[in-house]
């Protein structure tokens, strides 16, 4: 029997009993458990084979539910929360002592987010506790944007995937921390840098391994397919280099018109939002075609192009 189901009440029951449920969000599916259950949280790390030094994001139904989770909300964090929650933005704030060290990897901060998905908002409202939820994939692999991606990864290890359809944004939330009240981007994501700057002004991006070696969302190789992947400006040139191999190609809007490759165009109308939404699903599909290489086209570095390039770069060996 499939573990994929739309039954919110069943999810409520499983989570209340300290089990895990994969949940839909507007970014990617999460592997969720009660933040106050040591059993559930340990099971999240074990299921994902995730190292304990990588902290989890806490999901709440509203800004009001941050009471008892964080102790201080900087002015610019309030502006951002008002502008973008529910939405694809995670804020890293000073943690309340109630929050278990397992969630925060012993840090004095906790990552929090109000997700923008009707099914998960309903679920969160019915639960007496917030949900810790990393992306529902084994550590280092491509994040899931459909219920079936999660089921493919964890079919015998998970009681339920709550089906909320395909994720609208398709890449993870943008993570923003505060250093002496000054906002800093720790992970580029589904909320574009320009949109954030429109609300709080210029913001620094510190998303390199050198900046934060202890935050594996920033590992050089992450979000990675099994198939060797290249990120290039000139797709045709790269295809020529691999011409005797089975090649998969991911391009933004224009076909390479080459009958010898398996090609996916992310957005024929040239929308980066559509491209982001389809990116991981396309990578999942290509990764199951037994290809020798995947060649992805680099995006221009503006708007979501920056976030998409970040993920594609981490999907390759060469960063
Ligand atoms: O869109 C998302 O954010 C998805 C959905 C499910 O909400 N979640 C997600 O979680 O991407 P995960 O665990 O795959 O990535 C969480 C990132 C990690 O890179 C982690 O290091 C960082 O958040 N993080 C968590 N707590 C942190 C903290 N206190 N300080 C700095 N980084 C933190
Ligand atoms: Mg992840």
mmCIF file of C-alpha atoms and ligand atoms in Angstrom:
data_model
loop_
_atom_site.group_PDB
_atom_site.id
_atom_site.type_symbol
_atom_site.label_atom_id
_atom_site.label_comp_id
_atom_site.label_asym_id
_atom_site.label_seq_id
_atom_site.Cartn_x
_atom_site.Cartn_y
_atom_site.Cartn_z
ATOM 1 C CA UNK A 1 0.000 0.000 0.000
ATOM 2 C CA UNK A 2 1.214 3.466 -0.809
ATOM 3 C CA UNK A 3 2.347 5.694 2.038
ATOM 4 C CA UNK A 4 1.078 8.733 0.081
ATOM 5 C CA UNK A 5 -2.183 10.110 1.521
ATOM 6 C CA UNK A 6 -4.194 13.332 1.777
ATOM 7 C CA UNK A 7 -5.581 12.479 5.243
ATOM 8 C CA UNK A 8 -4.678 15.418 7.520
ATOM 9 C CA UNK A 9 -6.303 13.777 10.582
ATOM 10 C CA UNK A 10 -4.113 10.714 10.133
ATOM 11 C CA UNK A 11 -1.050 12.988 9.990
ATOM 12 C CA UNK A 12 -2.179 14.735 13.198
ATOM 13 C CA UNK A 13 -2.509 11.375 14.932
ATOM 14 C CA UNK A 14 0.876 10.043 13.777
ATOM 15 C CA UNK A 15 2.676 13.259 14.794
ATOM 16 C CA UNK A 16 0.937 13.273 18.195
ATOM 17 C CA UNK A 17 2.244 9.718 18.672
ATOM 18 C CA UNK A 18 5.837 10.893 18.014
ATOM 19 C CA UNK A 19 6.028 9.392 14.519
ATOM 20 C CA UNK A 20 7.361 11.233 11.449
ATOM 21 C CA UNK A 21 5.232 12.454 8.533
ATOM 22 C CA UNK A 22 6.532 14.011 5.316
ATOM 23 C CA UNK A 23 4.696 17.302 4.754
ATOM 24 C CA UNK A 24 4.153 19.511 1.718
ATOM 25 C CA UNK A 25 5.361 23.126 1.739
ATOM 26 C CA UNK A 26 5.561 25.739 -1.011
ATOM 27 C CA UNK A 27 9.345 25.185 -1.246
ATOM 28 C CA UNK A 28 10.084 21.449 -0.904
ATOM 29 C CA UNK A 29 8.608 18.533 1.090
ATOM 30 C CA UNK A 30 9.787 18.350 4.706
ATOM 31 C CA UNK A 31 10.386 15.349 6.986
ATOM 32 C CA UNK A 32 8.421 16.486 10.025
ATOM 33 C CA UNK A 33 8.337 15.611 13.726
ATOM 34 C CA UNK A 34 7.315 17.145 17.071
ATOM 35 C CA UNK A 35 10.120 19.526 18.149
ATOM 36 C CA UNK A 36 9.638 18.462 21.797
ATOM 37 C CA UNK A 37 9.861 14.701 21.149
ATOM 38 C CA UNK A 38 13.412 13.414 21.451
ATOM 39 C CA UNK A 39 12.292 10.186 19.787
ATOM 40 C CA UNK A 40 10.861 12.005 16.751
ATOM 41 C CA UNK A 41 13.836 14.326 16.347
ATOM 42 C CA UNK A 42 16.378 11.494 16.612
ATOM 43 C CA UNK A 43 14.349 9.619 14.047
ATOM 44 C CA UNK A 44 14.541 12.593 11.621
ATOM 45 C CA UNK A 45 18.355 12.545 11.796
ATOM 46 C CA UNK A 46 18.488 8.726 11.505
ATOM 47 C CA UNK A 47 16.071 8.553 8.552
ATOM 48 C CA UNK A 48 17.964 11.235 6.599
ATOM 49 C CA UNK A 49 21.397 9.956 7.742
ATOM 50 C CA UNK A 50 21.997 13.603 8.618
ATOM 51 C CA UNK A 51 24.863 14.561 10.936
ATOM 52 C CA UNK A 52 23.748 15.962 14.307
ATOM 53 C CA UNK A 53 25.775 19.151 13.824
ATOM 54 C CA UNK A 54 23.328 20.313 11.133
ATOM 55 C CA UNK A 55 20.414 22.131 12.848
ATOM 56 C CA UNK A 56 16.731 21.872 11.820
ATOM 57 C CA UNK A 57 14.135 24.476 10.810
ATOM 58 C CA UNK A 58 11.124 24.871 13.154
ATOM 59 C CA UNK A 59 7.789 25.348 11.329
ATOM 60 C CA UNK A 60 5.017 27.357 13.032
ATOM 61 C CA UNK A 61 1.493 28.369 11.901
ATOM 62 C CA UNK A 62 1.871 32.124 12.598
ATOM 63 C CA UNK A 63 4.196 34.845 13.859
ATOM 64 C CA UNK A 64 2.300 34.739 17.177
ATOM 65 C CA UNK A 65 3.469 31.144 17.719
ATOM 66 C CA UNK A 66 7.080 32.357 17.991
ATOM 67 C CA UNK A 67 6.321 33.101 21.630
ATOM 68 C CA UNK A 68 8.257 30.510 23.642
ATOM 69 C CA UNK A 69 10.454 29.630 20.676
ATOM 70 C CA UNK A 70 12.572 32.766 20.247
ATOM 71 C CA UNK A 71 13.509 35.411 22.823
ATOM 72 C CA UNK A 72 14.199 38.415 20.627
ATOM 73 C CA UNK A 73 13.022 39.584 17.198
ATOM 74 C CA UNK A 74 15.191 42.339 15.657
ATOM 75 C CA UNK A 75 13.342 45.244 13.974
ATOM 76 C CA UNK A 76 14.340 44.126 10.481
ATOM 77 C CA UNK A 77 13.189 40.590 11.262
ATOM 78 C CA UNK A 78 9.750 41.991 12.120
ATOM 79 C CA UNK A 79 9.647 43.856 8.808
ATOM 80 C CA UNK A 80 10.619 40.704 6.931
ATOM 81 C CA UNK A 81 8.123 38.516 8.793
ATOM 82 C CA UNK A 82 5.325 40.963 8.034
ATOM 83 C CA UNK A 83 6.312 41.186 4.389
ATOM 84 C CA UNK A 84 6.948 37.527 3.582
ATOM 85 C CA UNK A 85 5.238 35.134 6.049
ATOM 86 C CA UNK A 86 3.630 32.782 5.365
ATOM 87 C CA UNK A 87 6.338 32.234 2.775
ATOM 88 C CA UNK A 88 9.665 30.900 1.565
ATOM 89 C CA UNK A 89 11.867 32.667 4.106
ATOM 90 C CA UNK A 90 13.535 31.245 7.223
ATOM 91 C CA UNK A 91 14.724 33.538 10.007
ATOM 92 C CA UNK A 92 17.512 32.522 12.391
ATOM 93 C CA UNK A 93 16.771 34.133 15.784
ATOM 94 C CA UNK A 94 17.917 33.862 19.418
ATOM 95 C CA UNK A 95 16.390 30.696 20.825
ATOM 96 C CA UNK A 96 14.212 30.248 23.899
ATOM 97 C CA UNK A 97 15.628 27.831 26.475
ATOM 98 C CA UNK A 98 12.688 25.459 25.837
ATOM 99 C CA UNK A 99 14.047 24.546 22.422
ATOM 100 C CA UNK A 100 15.975 21.272 22.627
ATOM 101 C CA UNK A 101 19.680 21.378 21.712
ATOM 102 C CA UNK A 102 19.104 18.554 19.245
ATOM 103 C CA UNK A 103 17.072 20.935 17.060
ATOM 104 C CA UNK A 104 19.665 23.708 17.059
ATOM 105 C CA UNK A 105 22.836 21.579 17.165
ATOM 106 C CA UNK A 106 23.669 23.265 20.458
ATOM 107 C CA UNK A 107 23.601 26.776 18.959
ATOM 108 C CA UNK A 108 21.988 29.692 20.804
ATOM 109 C CA UNK A 109 19.885 30.435 17.706
ATOM 110 C CA UNK A 110 16.948 28.637 16.126
ATOM 111 C CA UNK A 111 15.764 28.702 12.496
ATOM 112 C CA UNK A 112 12.004 29.347 12.132
ATOM 113 C CA UNK A 113 9.539 29.678 9.296
ATOM 114 C CA UNK A 114 5.782 29.992 8.618
ATOM 115 C CA UNK A 115 5.299 27.866 5.481
ATOM 116 C CA UNK A 116 2.806 28.949 2.846
ATOM 117 C CA UNK A 117 0.907 25.775 2.072
ATOM 118 C CA UNK A 118 -2.780 25.372 2.986
ATOM 119 C CA UNK A 119 -2.480 21.691 3.958
ATOM 120 C CA UNK A 120 0.506 22.178 6.237
ATOM 121 C CA UNK A 121 -0.869 25.385 7.762
ATOM 122 C CA UNK A 122 -4.029 23.439 8.646
ATOM 123 C CA UNK A 123 -1.922 20.623 10.097
ATOM 124 C CA UNK A 124 0.172 23.042 12.183
ATOM 125 C CA UNK A 125 -2.973 24.718 13.537
ATOM 126 C CA UNK A 126 -4.301 21.373 14.747
ATOM 127 C CA UNK A 127 -1.088 20.333 16.506
ATOM 128 C CA UNK A 128 -0.176 21.469 20.034
ATOM 129 C CA UNK A 129 3.510 21.749 19.052
ATOM 130 C CA UNK A 130 5.621 23.142 16.136
ATOM 131 C CA UNK A 131 7.213 20.809 13.586
ATOM 132 C CA UNK A 132 10.900 20.407 12.926
ATOM 133 C CA UNK A 133 11.267 19.648 9.228
ATOM 134 C CA UNK A 134 14.394 19.357 7.126
ATOM 135 C CA UNK A 135 13.906 18.623 3.435
ATOM 136 C CA UNK A 136 12.617 15.045 3.051
ATOM 137 C CA UNK A 137 15.626 13.539 1.256
ATOM 138 C CA UNK A 138 18.649 11.524 2.333
ATOM 139 C CA UNK A 139 21.466 13.849 3.392
ATOM 140 C CA UNK A 140 23.129 15.459 0.361
ATOM 141 C CA UNK A 141 20.626 14.346 -2.296
ATOM 142 C CA UNK A 142 18.094 16.309 -4.340
ATOM 143 C CA UNK A 143 15.211 17.754 -2.307
ATOM 144 C CA UNK A 144 11.720 16.390 -3.069
ATOM 145 C CA UNK A 145 9.104 18.597 -4.723
ATOM 146 C CA UNK A 146 6.446 15.893 -5.170
ATOM 147 C CA UNK A 147 5.011 13.303 -2.760
ATOM 148 C CA UNK A 148 6.289 10.488 -4.971
ATOM 149 C CA UNK A 149 9.899 11.774 -4.711
ATOM 150 C CA UNK A 150 9.660 11.311 -0.935
ATOM 151 C CA UNK A 151 8.038 7.884 -1.268
ATOM 152 C CA UNK A 152 10.832 6.809 -3.647
ATOM 153 C CA UNK A 153 13.446 7.794 -1.075
ATOM 154 C CA UNK A 154 11.825 6.415 2.097
ATOM 155 C CA UNK A 155 9.076 3.910 1.238
ATOM 156 C CA UNK A 156 9.904 1.431 3.980
ATOM 157 C CA UNK A 157 11.016 3.914 6.613
ATOM 158 C CA UNK A 158 8.096 6.309 6.865
ATOM 159 C CA UNK A 159 4.429 5.759 7.813
ATOM 160 C CA UNK A 160 3.037 8.582 5.691
ATOM 161 C CA UNK A 161 3.678 11.283 3.077
ATOM 162 C CA UNK A 162 0.969 13.937 3.333
ATOM 163 C CA UNK A 163 0.223 14.781 -0.289
ATOM 164 C CA UNK A 164 -0.145 18.482 -1.061
ATOM 165 C CA UNK A 165 0.665 18.313 -4.764
ATOM 166 C CA UNK A 166 3.749 19.667 -6.506
ATOM 167 C CA UNK A 167 5.611 22.395 -4.569
ATOM 168 C CA UNK A 168 4.924 25.803 -6.126
ATOM 169 C CA UNK A 169 8.374 27.318 -5.542
ATOM 170 C CA UNK A 170 10.449 24.169 -5.921
ATOM 171 C CA UNK A 171 13.636 25.275 -4.161
ATOM 172 C CA UNK A 172 14.297 25.717 -0.441
ATOM 173 C CA UNK A 173 13.560 28.828 1.587
ATOM 174 C CA UNK A 174 15.985 31.740 1.756
ATOM 175 C CA UNK A 175 17.670 31.733 5.190
ATOM 176 C CA UNK A 176 18.383 35.052 6.937
ATOM 177 C CA UNK A 177 20.282 35.409 10.208
ATOM 178 C CA UNK A 178 21.169 38.452 12.319
ATOM 179 C CA UNK A 179 24.645 39.395 13.491
ATOM 180 C CA UNK A 180 24.403 42.245 16.016
ATOM 181 C CA UNK A 181 20.924 43.030 14.615
ATOM 182 C CA UNK A 182 22.348 43.238 11.068
ATOM 183 C CA UNK A 183 20.637 40.832 8.638
ATOM 184 C CA UNK A 184 22.790 38.378 6.655
ATOM 185 C CA UNK A 185 21.733 35.792 4.052
ATOM 186 C CA UNK A 186 23.003 32.306 4.962
ATOM 187 C CA UNK A 187 21.287 30.454 2.116
ATOM 188 C CA UNK A 188 19.953 31.846 -1.168
ATOM 189 C CA UNK A 189 16.548 30.397 -1.948
ATOM 190 C CA UNK A 190 13.017 30.729 -3.223
ATOM 191 C CA UNK A 191 12.657 34.328 -2.048
ATOM 192 C CA UNK A 192 14.838 36.466 -4.339
ATOM 193 C CA UNK A 193 17.536 38.725 -2.909
ATOM 194 C CA UNK A 194 16.021 41.752 -4.700
ATOM 195 C CA UNK A 195 12.656 41.212 -2.974
ATOM 196 C CA UNK A 196 14.340 41.118 0.438
ATOM 197 C CA UNK A 197 16.380 44.250 -0.313
ATOM 198 C CA UNK A 198 13.203 46.072 -1.348
ATOM 199 C CA UNK A 199 12.023 45.715 2.269
ATOM 200 C CA UNK A 200 15.183 46.114 4.390
ATOM 201 C CA UNK A 201 17.845 47.531 2.065
ATOM 202 C CA UNK A 202 21.224 46.089 1.078
ATOM 203 C CA UNK A 203 22.019 42.708 2.633
ATOM 204 C CA UNK A 204 25.237 40.683 2.657
ATOM 205 C CA UNK A 205 25.257 37.071 1.388
ATOM 206 C CA UNK A 206 27.437 34.700 3.442
ATOM 207 C CA UNK A 207 26.612 31.359 1.909
ATOM 208 C CA UNK A 208 30.033 29.907 1.239
ATOM 209 C CA UNK A 209 31.524 26.978 3.108
ATOM 210 C CA UNK A 210 34.356 29.259 4.237
ATOM 211 C CA UNK A 211 31.808 31.580 5.859
ATOM 212 C CA UNK A 212 29.927 28.865 7.790
ATOM 213 C CA UNK A 213 31.597 25.468 7.689
ATOM 214 C CA UNK A 214 29.083 24.061 10.190
ATOM 215 C CA UNK A 215 25.955 24.612 8.081
ATOM 216 C CA UNK A 216 25.752 21.803 5.526
ATOM 217 C CA UNK A 217 23.051 23.508 3.418
ATOM 218 C CA UNK A 218 26.167 25.380 2.355
ATOM 219 C CA UNK A 219 28.330 22.343 1.625
ATOM 220 C CA UNK A 220 30.018 22.635 -1.755
ATOM 221 C CA UNK A 221 28.315 19.431 -2.901
ATOM 222 C CA UNK A 222 24.685 19.087 -1.828
ATOM 223 C CA UNK A 223 21.310 18.830 -3.623
ATOM 224 C CA UNK A 224 23.168 16.391 -5.853
ATOM 225 C CA UNK A 225 21.998 13.764 -8.360
ATOM 226 C CA UNK A 226 23.813 10.392 -8.595
ATOM 227 C CA UNK A 227 24.609 11.178 -12.242
ATOM 228 C CA UNK A 228 27.725 13.298 -12.849
ATOM 229 C CA UNK A 229 26.502 16.843 -13.468
ATOM 230 C CA UNK A 230 28.126 19.835 -15.144
ATOM 231 C CA UNK A 231 27.037 23.468 -14.914
ATOM 232 C CA UNK A 232 28.164 25.447 -17.960
ATOM 233 C CA UNK A 233 27.571 28.634 -19.962
ATOM 234 C CA UNK A 234 27.935 26.938 -23.350
ATOM 235 C CA UNK A 235 25.815 23.769 -23.400
ATOM 236 C CA UNK A 236 26.613 22.836 -27.025
ATOM 237 C CA UNK A 237 30.351 23.013 -26.373
ATOM 238 C CA UNK A 238 29.965 20.705 -23.355
ATOM 239 C CA UNK A 239 27.774 18.271 -25.349
ATOM 240 C CA UNK A 240 30.536 18.031 -27.965
ATOM 241 C CA UNK A 241 33.051 17.101 -25.254
ATOM 242 C CA UNK A 242 30.882 14.140 -24.152
ATOM 243 C CA UNK A 243 29.581 13.103 -27.586
ATOM 244 C CA UNK A 244 30.012 9.354 -27.147
ATOM 245 C CA UNK A 245 28.051 9.321 -23.896
ATOM 246 C CA UNK A 246 24.354 9.258 -22.938
ATOM 247 C CA UNK A 247 23.646 12.914 -22.199
ATOM 248 C CA UNK A 248 20.838 14.673 -20.346
ATOM 249 C CA UNK A 249 20.482 18.420 -20.759
ATOM 250 C CA UNK A 250 18.707 21.037 -18.602
ATOM 251 C CA UNK A 251 18.263 24.421 -20.301
ATOM 252 C CA UNK A 252 16.366 27.516 -19.234
ATOM 253 C CA UNK A 253 14.223 28.562 -22.216
ATOM 254 C CA UNK A 254 15.794 27.655 -25.574
ATOM 255 C CA UNK A 255 16.260 24.180 -27.039
ATOM 256 C CA UNK A 256 19.756 23.083 -28.082
ATOM 257 C CA UNK A 257 18.114 21.265 -31.039
ATOM 258 C CA UNK A 258 20.246 18.156 -30.733
ATOM 259 C CA UNK A 259 18.511 14.831 -31.376
ATOM 260 C CA UNK A 260 21.270 12.899 -29.568
ATOM 261 C CA UNK A 261 20.523 14.280 -26.107
ATOM 262 C CA UNK A 262 17.596 13.986 -23.686
ATOM 263 C CA UNK A 263 16.588 17.594 -23.133
ATOM 264 C CA UNK A 264 14.395 19.340 -20.581
ATOM 265 C CA UNK A 265 13.474 23.008 -21.056
ATOM 266 C CA UNK A 266 12.610 24.535 -17.669
ATOM 267 C CA UNK A 267 10.504 27.446 -18.943
ATOM 268 C CA UNK A 268 9.718 28.042 -22.596
ATOM 269 C CA UNK A 269 8.225 31.404 -21.670
ATOM 270 C CA UNK A 270 11.444 32.406 -19.919
ATOM 271 C CA UNK A 271 10.087 32.579 -16.353
ATOM 272 C CA UNK A 272 12.689 31.960 -13.650
ATOM 273 C CA UNK A 273 9.911 31.255 -11.176
ATOM 274 C CA UNK A 274 8.638 28.450 -13.391
ATOM 275 C CA UNK A 275 12.211 27.230 -13.906
ATOM 276 C CA UNK A 276 12.827 27.056 -10.136
ATOM 277 C CA UNK A 277 9.555 25.199 -9.624
ATOM 278 C CA UNK A 278 10.548 22.541 -12.179
ATOM 279 C CA UNK A 279 14.281 22.287 -11.408
ATOM 280 C CA UNK A 280 14.367 19.452 -8.842
ATOM 281 C CA UNK A 281 11.617 17.432 -10.507
ATOM 282 C CA UNK A 282 13.659 17.580 -13.710
ATOM 283 C CA UNK A 283 16.816 16.522 -11.841
ATOM 284 C CA UNK A 284 14.914 13.603 -10.237
ATOM 285 C CA UNK A 285 13.639 12.513 -13.669
ATOM 286 C CA UNK A 286 17.045 12.762 -15.379
ATOM 287 C CA UNK A 287 18.693 10.927 -12.500
ATOM 288 C CA UNK A 288 16.448 7.897 -13.157
ATOM 289 C CA UNK A 289 17.265 7.615 -16.889
ATOM 290 C CA UNK A 290 20.661 5.884 -16.532
ATOM 291 C CA UNK A 291 22.498 8.683 -18.289
ATOM 292 C CA UNK A 292 26.280 9.117 -18.221
ATOM 293 C CA UNK A 293 26.209 12.866 -17.668
ATOM 294 C CA UNK A 294 23.802 15.728 -17.021
ATOM 295 C CA UNK A 295 24.687 19.118 -18.504
ATOM 296 C CA UNK A 296 22.891 22.134 -17.033
ATOM 297 C CA UNK A 297 22.876 25.645 -18.423
ATOM 298 C CA UNK A 298 23.966 28.447 -16.069
ATOM 299 C CA UNK A 299 21.357 31.172 -15.440
ATOM 300 C CA UNK A 300 22.020 34.898 -15.478
ATOM 301 C CA UNK A 301 22.799 36.079 -11.942
ATOM 302 C CA UNK A 302 19.671 38.064 -11.176
ATOM 303 C CA UNK A 303 16.449 37.374 -9.291
ATOM 304 C CA UNK A 304 15.885 33.648 -8.814
ATOM 305 C CA UNK A 305 18.709 32.988 -11.304
ATOM 306 C CA UNK A 306 21.159 33.487 -8.431
ATOM 307 C CA UNK A 307 19.384 30.893 -6.268
ATOM 308 C CA UNK A 308 19.019 28.412 -9.132
ATOM 309 C CA UNK A 309 22.748 28.720 -9.982
ATOM 310 C CA UNK A 310 23.569 28.154 -6.312
ATOM 311 C CA UNK A 311 21.681 24.833 -6.326
ATOM 312 C CA UNK A 312 23.023 23.750 -9.732
ATOM 313 C CA UNK A 313 26.562 24.569 -8.624
ATOM 314 C CA UNK A 314 26.162 22.367 -5.544
ATOM 315 C CA UNK A 315 24.778 19.558 -7.728
ATOM 316 C CA UNK A 316 28.129 19.365 -9.551
ATOM 317 C CA UNK A 317 31.511 18.043 -8.490
ATOM 318 C CA UNK A 318 33.374 21.097 -9.610
ATOM 319 C CA UNK A 319 32.559 23.940 -7.222
HETATM 320 O O1 LIG B 1 12.381 25.412 2.390
HETATM 321 C C1 LIG B 1 12.920 24.936 3.400
HETATM 322 O O2 LIG B 1 13.616 25.615 4.156
HETATM 323 C C2 LIG B 1 12.692 23.441 3.665
HETATM 324 C C3 LIG B 1 11.213 23.239 4.024
HETATM 325 C C4 LIG B 1 10.904 21.818 4.405
HETATM 326 O O3 LIG B 1 10.835 24.143 5.028
HETATM 327 N N1 LIG B 1 13.548 22.982 4.710
HETATM 328 C C5 LIG B 1 14.899 22.843 4.556
HETATM 329 O O4 LIG B 1 15.539 22.307 5.646
HETATM 330 O O5 LIG B 1 15.473 23.139 3.537
HETATM 331 P P1 LIG B 1 17.016 21.719 5.615
HETATM 332 O O6 LIG B 1 17.188 21.058 6.928
HETATM 333 O O7 LIG B 1 17.221 20.879 4.414
HETATM 334 O O8 LIG B 1 17.923 22.973 5.579
HETATM 335 C C6 LIG B 1 17.976 23.778 6.729
HETATM 336 C C7 LIG B 1 19.184 24.670 6.701
HETATM 337 C C8 LIG B 1 20.473 23.910 6.906
HETATM 338 O O9 LIG B 1 21.415 24.345 5.956
HETATM 339 C C9 LIG B 1 20.889 24.334 8.303
HETATM 340 O O10 LIG B 1 22.270 24.328 8.454
HETATM 341 C C10 LIG B 1 20.292 25.734 8.415
HETATM 342 O O11 LIG B 1 19.060 25.589 7.769
HETATM 343 N N2 LIG B 1 20.041 26.118 9.815
HETATM 344 C C11 LIG B 1 19.155 25.590 10.677
HETATM 345 N N3 LIG B 1 19.249 26.163 11.901
HETATM 346 C C12 LIG B 1 20.221 27.071 11.804
HETATM 347 C C13 LIG B 1 20.810 27.994 12.720
HETATM 348 N N4 LIG B 1 20.431 28.066 13.991
HETATM 349 N N5 LIG B 1 21.815 28.787 12.263
HETATM 350 C C14 LIG B 1 22.226 28.721 10.968
HETATM 351 N N6 LIG B 1 21.718 27.865 10.060
HETATM 352 C C15 LIG B 1 20.735 27.061 10.465
HETATM 353 MG MG1 LIG B 2 18.000 19.915 2.810
#
